[in-house]
Amino acid sequence: MVMNYCEAERILEIHFDGDIDHHSCLELAVASDNAIKKYSPKKLIFDFKNVNFMDSAGIGMVIGRYKQVMRLGGNTEMINLGPDVRRIFNMVGIFKIIPERIENNG
C-alpha cells in the first residue's frame, strides 16, 4: 500500500494505491494523521482510484480521519470509488456522513 497526498489552499487530497486492510491501516492512519496535523485542512478528500480491496479496518481508518478533520471544523469527501469499495461503504452506511463526489471527466 502506498499513500501520497497533495495540499493546496487547505484542501488535502490523500491518494491510496493498493489494498487497504488490517496490515496497512496503521501505517496509513499515521501518515494521514501527520498530513492532517501539518496542514489543518478545511477539506479532506480521499481518492480511492487505485484501491480494489478494503476491509473493516480500512473503514475504521477513514472514519477516524473524518472525525479528526471534523474537530478542526473541516469536512471530508471521497472520490474515485470502485464498485467493490463503494459496495462496502454503502453496506456500512458511510455515505450518511462522508459524501462521494462524482468526478465528471467528460
Tab-separated table of N, CA and C in Angstrom:
chain	number	residue	atom	x	y	z
A	1	MET	N	0.847	-1.183	0.000
A	1	MET	CA	0.000	0.000	0.000
A	1	MET	C	0.877	1.225	0.000
A	2	VAL	N	0.554	2.125	-0.875
A	2	VAL	CA	1.259	3.398	-0.969
A	2	VAL	C	0.236	4.509	-0.772
A	3	MET	N	0.631	5.563	-0.098
A	3	MET	CA	-0.230	6.717	0.083
A	3	MET	C	0.555	7.962	-0.297
A	4	ASN	N	-0.042	8.777	-1.133
A	4	ASN	CA	0.523	10.076	-1.478
A	4	ASN	C	-0.514	11.130	-1.149
A	5	TYR	N	-0.065	12.348	-0.953
A	5	TYR	CA	-1.027	13.414	-0.714
A	5	TYR	C	-0.532	14.703	-1.354
A	6	CYS	N	-1.493	15.587	-1.586
A	6	CYS	CA	-1.166	16.925	-2.056
A	6	CYS	C	-2.100	17.899	-1.349
A	7	GLU	N	-1.606	19.114	-1.165
A	7	GLU	CA	-2.378	20.120	-0.444
A	7	GLU	C	-2.298	21.431	-1.192
A	8	ALA	N	-3.422	22.112	-1.273
A	8	ALA	CA	-3.483	23.459	-1.841
A	8	ALA	C	-4.671	24.174	-1.218
A	9	GLU	N	-4.431	25.355	-0.721
A	9	GLU	CA	-5.486	26.203	-0.160
A	9	GLU	C	-6.321	25.466	0.890
A	10	ARG	N	-5.623	24.751	1.771
A	10	ARG	CA	-6.237	23.999	2.885
A	10	ARG	C	-7.171	22.898	2.425
A	11	ILE	N	-6.971	22.401	1.213
A	11	ILE	CA	-7.661	21.198	0.739
A	11	ILE	C	-6.595	20.111	0.620
A	12	LEU	N	-6.767	19.058	1.399
A	12	LEU	CA	-5.803	17.968	1.438
A	12	LEU	C	-6.400	16.769	0.708
A	13	GLU	N	-5.717	16.303	-0.331
A	13	GLU	CA	-6.122	15.093	-1.057
A	13	GLU	C	-5.175	13.975	-0.695
A	14	ILE	N	-5.745	12.865	-0.253
A	14	ILE	CA	-4.959	11.676	0.062
A	14	ILE	C	-5.296	10.617	-0.968
A	15	HIS	N	-4.269	10.167	-1.681
A	15	HIS	CA	-4.413	9.189	-2.756
A	15	HIS	C	-3.867	7.849	-2.284
A	16	PHE	N	-4.722	6.833	-2.314
A	16	PHE	CA	-4.314	5.493	-1.915
A	16	PHE	C	-3.995	4.672	-3.164
A	17	ASP	N	-3.019	3.780	-3.033
A	17	ASP	CA	-2.641	2.918	-4.145
A	17	ASP	C	-2.367	1.519	-3.594
A	18	GLY	N	-3.333	0.633	-3.732
A	18	GLY	CA	-3.197	-0.730	-3.230
A	18	GLY	C	-4.341	-1.085	-2.300
A	19	ASP	N	-4.261	-2.274	-1.723
A	19	ASP	CA	-5.300	-2.746	-0.814
A	19	ASP	C	-5.218	-2.014	0.524
A	20	ILE	N	-6.392	-1.750	1.079
A	20	ILE	CA	-6.472	-1.143	2.412
A	20	ILE	C	-7.041	-2.206	3.338
A	21	ASP	N	-6.179	-2.761	4.175
A	21	ASP	CA	-6.602	-3.828	5.073
A	21	ASP	C	-5.910	-3.674	6.423
A	22	HIS	N	-6.153	-4.643	7.295
A	22	HIS	CA	-5.593	-4.523	8.651
A	22	HIS	C	-4.071	-4.499	8.645
A	23	HIS	N	-3.426	-4.981	7.587
A	23	HIS	CA	-1.966	-4.954	7.510
A	23	HIS	C	-1.439	-3.551	7.201
A	24	SER	N	-2.192	-2.776	6.454
A	24	SER	CA	-1.714	-1.459	6.010
A	24	SER	C	-2.327	-0.289	6.777
A	25	CYS	N	-3.363	-0.523	7.543
A	25	CYS	CA	-4.118	0.594	8.134
A	25	CYS	C	-3.348	1.418	9.151
A	26	LEU	N	-2.535	0.803	9.967
A	26	LEU	CA	-1.795	1.591	10.955
A	26	LEU	C	-0.860	2.565	10.259
A	27	GLU	N	-0.138	2.090	9.259
A	27	GLU	CA	0.768	2.959	8.507
A	27	GLU	C	-0.005	4.085	7.816
A	28	LEU	N	-1.150	3.750	7.219
A	28	LEU	CA	-1.968	4.760	6.542
A	28	LEU	C	-2.528	5.771	7.534
A	29	ALA	N	-2.976	5.296	8.680
A	29	ALA	CA	-3.535	6.196	9.692
A	29	ALA	C	-2.473	7.177	10.185
A	30	VAL	N	-1.275	6.677	10.471
A	30	VAL	CA	-0.204	7.550	10.970
A	30	VAL	C	0.184	8.576	9.905
A	31	ALA	N	0.361	8.133	8.663
A	31	ALA	CA	0.737	9.059	7.591
A	31	ALA	C	-0.361	10.092	7.352
A	32	SER	N	-1.625	9.657	7.378
A	32	SER	CA	-2.749	10.583	7.196
A	32	SER	C	-2.818	11.574	8.344
A	33	ASP	N	-2.658	11.081	9.572
A	33	ASP	CA	-2.686	11.958	10.743
A	33	ASP	C	-1.601	13.023	10.657
A	34	ASN	N	-0.419	12.616	10.241
A	34	ASN	CA	0.681	13.574	10.121
A	34	ASN	C	0.364	14.665	9.100
A	35	ALA	N	-0.213	14.281	7.968
A	35	ALA	CA	-0.579	15.270	6.945
A	35	ALA	C	-1.681	16.194	7.453
A	36	ILE	N	-2.653	15.628	8.160
A	36	ILE	CA	-3.748	16.445	8.702
A	36	ILE	C	-3.209	17.431	9.734
A	37	LYS	N	-2.316	16.979	10.598
A	37	LYS	CA	-1.726	17.877	11.604
A	37	LYS	C	-0.897	18.972	10.932
A	38	LYS	N	-0.192	18.619	9.889
A	38	LYS	CA	0.668	19.589	9.200
A	38	LYS	C	-0.132	20.678	8.504
A	39	TYR	N	-1.246	20.316	7.855
A	39	TYR	CA	-1.980	21.267	7.017
A	39	TYR	C	-3.286	21.783	7.614
A	40	SER	N	-3.814	21.165	8.659
A	40	SER	CA	-5.110	21.562	9.235
A	40	SER	C	-6.123	21.866	8.120
A	41	PRO	N	-6.467	20.881	7.320
A	41	PRO	CA	-7.298	21.148	6.143
A	41	PRO	C	-8.731	21.533	6.498
A	42	LYS	N	-9.301	22.389	5.641
A	42	LYS	CA	-10.732	22.669	5.758
A	42	LYS	C	-11.526	21.609	4.997
A	43	LYS	N	-10.843	20.906	4.088
A	43	LYS	CA	-11.467	19.798	3.369
A	43	LYS	C	-10.439	18.696	3.177
A	44	LEU	N	-10.864	17.462	3.462
A	44	LEU	CA	-10.058	16.275	3.229
A	44	LEU	C	-10.747	15.454	2.150
A	45	ILE	N	-10.009	15.097	1.124
A	45	ILE	CA	-10.546	14.286	0.029
A	45	ILE	C	-9.765	12.983	-0.033
A	46	PHE	N	-10.469	11.879	0.153
A	46	PHE	CA	-9.868	10.559	-0.010
A	46	PHE	C	-10.073	10.111	-1.448
A	47	ASP	N	-8.982	9.775	-2.134
A	47	ASP	CA	-9.047	9.291	-3.519
A	47	ASP	C	-8.753	7.794	-3.531
A	48	PHE	N	-9.763	7.014	-3.937
A	48	PHE	CA	-9.669	5.562	-3.944
A	48	PHE	C	-9.460	4.996	-5.350
A	49	LYS	N	-8.965	5.795	-6.262
A	49	LYS	CA	-8.842	5.385	-7.663
A	49	LYS	C	-8.097	4.060	-7.833
A	50	ASN	N	-7.038	3.859	-7.082
A	50	ASN	CA	-6.208	2.670	-7.249
A	50	ASN	C	-6.384	1.657	-6.125
A	51	VAL	N	-7.586	1.631	-5.534
A	51	VAL	CA	-7.890	0.678	-4.466
A	51	VAL	C	-8.925	-0.314	-4.980
A	52	ASN	N	-8.599	-1.596	-4.914
A	52	ASN	CA	-9.532	-2.637	-5.346
A	52	ASN	C	-10.124	-3.411	-4.187
A	53	PHE	N	-9.471	-3.361	-3.026
A	53	PHE	CA	-9.938	-4.122	-1.872
A	53	PHE	C	-9.785	-3.283	-0.621
A	54	MET	N	-10.799	-3.381	0.259
A	54	MET	CA	-10.722	-2.728	1.555
A	54	MET	C	-11.520	-3.553	2.549
A	55	ASP	N	-10.988	-3.742	3.748
A	55	ASP	CA	-11.722	-4.472	4.777
A	55	ASP	C	-12.207	-3.507	5.864
A	56	SER	N	-12.738	-4.056	6.949
A	56	SER	CA	-13.322	-3.220	8.001
A	56	SER	C	-12.286	-2.314	8.660
A	57	ALA	N	-11.037	-2.711	8.688
A	57	ALA	CA	-10.001	-1.845	9.241
A	57	ALA	C	-9.873	-0.566	8.418
A	58	GLY	N	-10.033	-0.687	7.108
A	58	GLY	CA	-9.999	0.482	6.236
A	58	GLY	C	-11.149	1.432	6.520
A	59	ILE	N	-12.313	0.871	6.786
A	59	ILE	CA	-13.468	1.700	7.129
A	59	ILE	C	-13.182	2.483	8.406
A	60	GLY	N	-12.633	1.805	9.403
A	60	GLY	CA	-12.283	2.472	10.651
A	60	GLY	C	-11.237	3.560	10.460
A	61	MET	N	-10.264	3.291	9.592
A	61	MET	CA	-9.224	4.288	9.320
A	61	MET	C	-9.840	5.544	8.694
A	62	VAL	N	-10.740	5.364	7.736
A	62	VAL	CA	-11.395	6.503	7.080
A	62	VAL	C	-12.228	7.297	8.086
A	63	ILE	N	-13.015	6.604	8.894
A	63	ILE	CA	-13.870	7.289	9.876
A	63	ILE	C	-13.025	8.032	10.910
A	64	GLY	N	-11.909	7.465	11.319
A	64	GLY	CA	-11.029	8.144	12.269
A	64	GLY	C	-10.485	9.453	11.720
A	65	ARG	N	-10.078	9.460	10.448
A	65	ARG	CA	-9.564	10.700	9.845
A	65	ARG	C	-10.702	11.693	9.631
A	66	TYR	N	-11.891	11.209	9.279
A	66	TYR	CA	-13.078	12.067	9.160
A	66	TYR	C	-13.323	12.803	10.483
A	67	LYS	N	-13.289	12.081	11.590
A	67	LYS	CA	-13.519	12.692	12.906
A	67	LYS	C	-12.439	13.720	13.233
A	68	GLN	N	-11.208	13.407	12.880
A	68	GLN	CA	-10.106	14.333	13.147
A	68	GLN	C	-10.313	15.644	12.384
A	69	VAL	N	-10.695	15.571	11.127
A	69	VAL	CA	-10.909	16.784	10.323
A	69	VAL	C	-12.144	17.542	10.815
A	70	MET	N	-13.174	16.807	11.241
A	70	MET	CA	-14.363	17.478	11.794
A	70	MET	C	-14.003	18.301	13.024
A	71	ARG	N	-13.130	17.785	13.878
A	71	ARG	CA	-12.705	18.530	15.076
A	71	ARG	C	-11.982	19.820	14.699
A	72	LEU	N	-11.403	19.850	13.503
A	72	LEU	CA	-10.740	21.061	13.009
A	72	LEU	C	-11.716	22.002	12.309
A	73	GLY	N	-12.996	21.600	12.237
A	73	GLY	CA	-14.003	22.414	11.573
A	73	GLY	C	-14.087	22.182	10.076
A	74	GLY	N	-13.468	21.116	9.594
A	74	GLY	CA	-13.477	20.817	8.157
A	74	GLY	C	-14.463	19.719	7.804
A	75	ASN	N	-14.461	19.363	6.525
A	75	ASN	CA	-15.310	18.271	6.070
A	75	ASN	C	-14.501	17.316	5.200
A	76	THR	N	-15.105	16.185	4.906
A	76	THR	CA	-14.431	15.103	4.190
A	76	THR	C	-15.315	14.614	3.070
A	77	GLU	N	-14.688	14.226	1.964
A	77	GLU	CA	-15.420	13.568	0.882
A	77	GLU	C	-14.519	12.525	0.248
A	78	MET	N	-15.135	11.667	-0.556
A	78	MET	CA	-14.409	10.581	-1.205
A	78	MET	C	-14.627	10.660	-2.710
A	79	ILE	N	-13.592	10.287	-3.463
A	79	ILE	CA	-13.689	10.292	-4.923
A	79	ILE	C	-13.132	8.981	-5.484
A	80	ASN	N	-13.524	8.703	-6.719
A	80	ASN	CA	-12.994	7.579	-7.497
A	80	ASN	C	-13.166	6.229	-6.812
A	81	LEU	N	-14.364	5.989	-6.291
A	81	LEU	CA	-14.634	4.702	-5.654
A	81	LEU	C	-14.920	3.650	-6.711
A	82	GLY	N	-14.213	2.543	-6.640
A	82	GLY	CA	-14.518	1.406	-7.496
A	82	GLY	C	-15.758	0.699	-6.977
A	83	PRO	N	-16.339	-0.177	-7.769
A	83	PRO	CA	-17.594	-0.828	-7.367
A	83	PRO	C	-17.487	-1.632	-6.072
A	84	ASP	N	-16.383	-2.319	-5.836
A	84	ASP	CA	-16.254	-3.130	-4.620
A	84	ASP	C	-16.125	-2.257	-3.374
A	85	VAL	N	-15.331	-1.204	-3.467
A	85	VAL	CA	-15.173	-0.297	-2.327
A	85	VAL	C	-16.481	0.453	-2.072
A	86	ARG	N	-17.151	0.904	-3.120
A	86	ARG	CA	-18.432	1.596	-2.967
A	86	ARG	C	-19.463	0.685	-2.292
A	87	ARG	N	-19.484	-0.585	-2.681
A	87	ARG	CA	-20.431	-1.540	-2.097
A	87	ARG	C	-20.185	-1.689	-0.593
A	88	ILE	N	-18.922	-1.777	-0.198
A	88	ILE	CA	-18.589	-1.900	1.226
A	88	ILE	C	-19.025	-0.648	1.986
A	89	PHE	N	-18.700	0.531	1.446
A	89	PHE	CA	-19.109	1.771	2.103
A	89	PHE	C	-20.634	1.879	2.175
A	90	ASN	N	-21.310	1.459	1.135
A	90	ASN	CA	-22.768	1.515	1.118
A	90	ASN	C	-23.353	0.588	2.187
A	91	MET	N	-22.780	-0.607	2.337
A	91	MET	CA	-23.282	-1.570	3.327
A	91	MET	C	-23.189	-1.027	4.751
A	92	VAL	N	-22.145	-0.281	5.048
A	92	VAL	CA	-21.975	0.228	6.416
A	92	VAL	C	-22.608	1.603	6.614
A	93	GLY	N	-23.136	2.198	5.547
A	93	GLY	CA	-23.830	3.479	5.672
A	93	GLY	C	-22.911	4.688	5.787
A	94	ILE	N	-21.691	4.569	5.322
A	94	ILE	CA	-20.731	5.676	5.472
A	94	ILE	C	-21.150	6.915	4.683
A	95	PHE	N	-21.937	6.719	3.618
A	95	PHE	CA	-22.344	7.868	2.803
A	95	PHE	C	-23.282	8.809	3.552
A	96	LYS	N	-23.796	8.375	4.705
A	96	LYS	CA	-24.617	9.260	5.540
A	96	LYS	C	-23.772	10.343	6.196
A	97	ILE	N	-22.465	10.073	6.338
A	97	ILE	CA	-21.596	11.067	6.983
A	97	ILE	C	-20.504	11.600	6.064
A	98	ILE	N	-20.051	10.792	5.115
A	98	ILE	CA	-18.983	11.218	4.188
A	98	ILE	C	-19.513	11.060	2.766
A	99	PRO	N	-19.745	12.145	2.061
A	99	PRO	CA	-20.293	12.037	0.710
A	99	PRO	C	-19.250	11.582	-0.312
A	100	GLU	N	-19.767	10.967	-1.353
A	100	GLU	CA	-18.933	10.641	-2.514
A	100	GLU	C	-19.115	11.741	-3.536
A	101	ARG	N	-18.001	12.296	-4.000
A	101	ARG	CA	-18.071	13.280	-5.073
A	101	ARG	C	-17.774	12.562	-6.366
A	102	ILE	N	-18.711	12.660	-7.288
A	102	ILE	CA	-18.545	12.014	-8.594
A	102	ILE	C	-17.764	12.970	-9.486
A	103	GLU	N	-16.625	12.508	-9.961
A	103	GLU	CA	-15.790	13.307	-10.853
A	103	GLU	C	-16.398	13.274	-12.251
A	104	ASN	N	-16.557	14.419	-12.866
A	104	ASN	CA	-17.085	14.500	-14.230
A	104	ASN	C	-15.906	14.713	-15.170
A	105	ASN	N	-15.484	13.639	-15.809
A	105	ASN	CA	-14.330	13.700	-16.684
A	105	ASN	C	-14.731	13.757	-18.157
A	106	GLY	N	-15.914	14.223	-18.453
A	106	GLY	CA	-16.362	14.237	-19.835
A	106	GLY	C	-16.706	15.546	-20.265
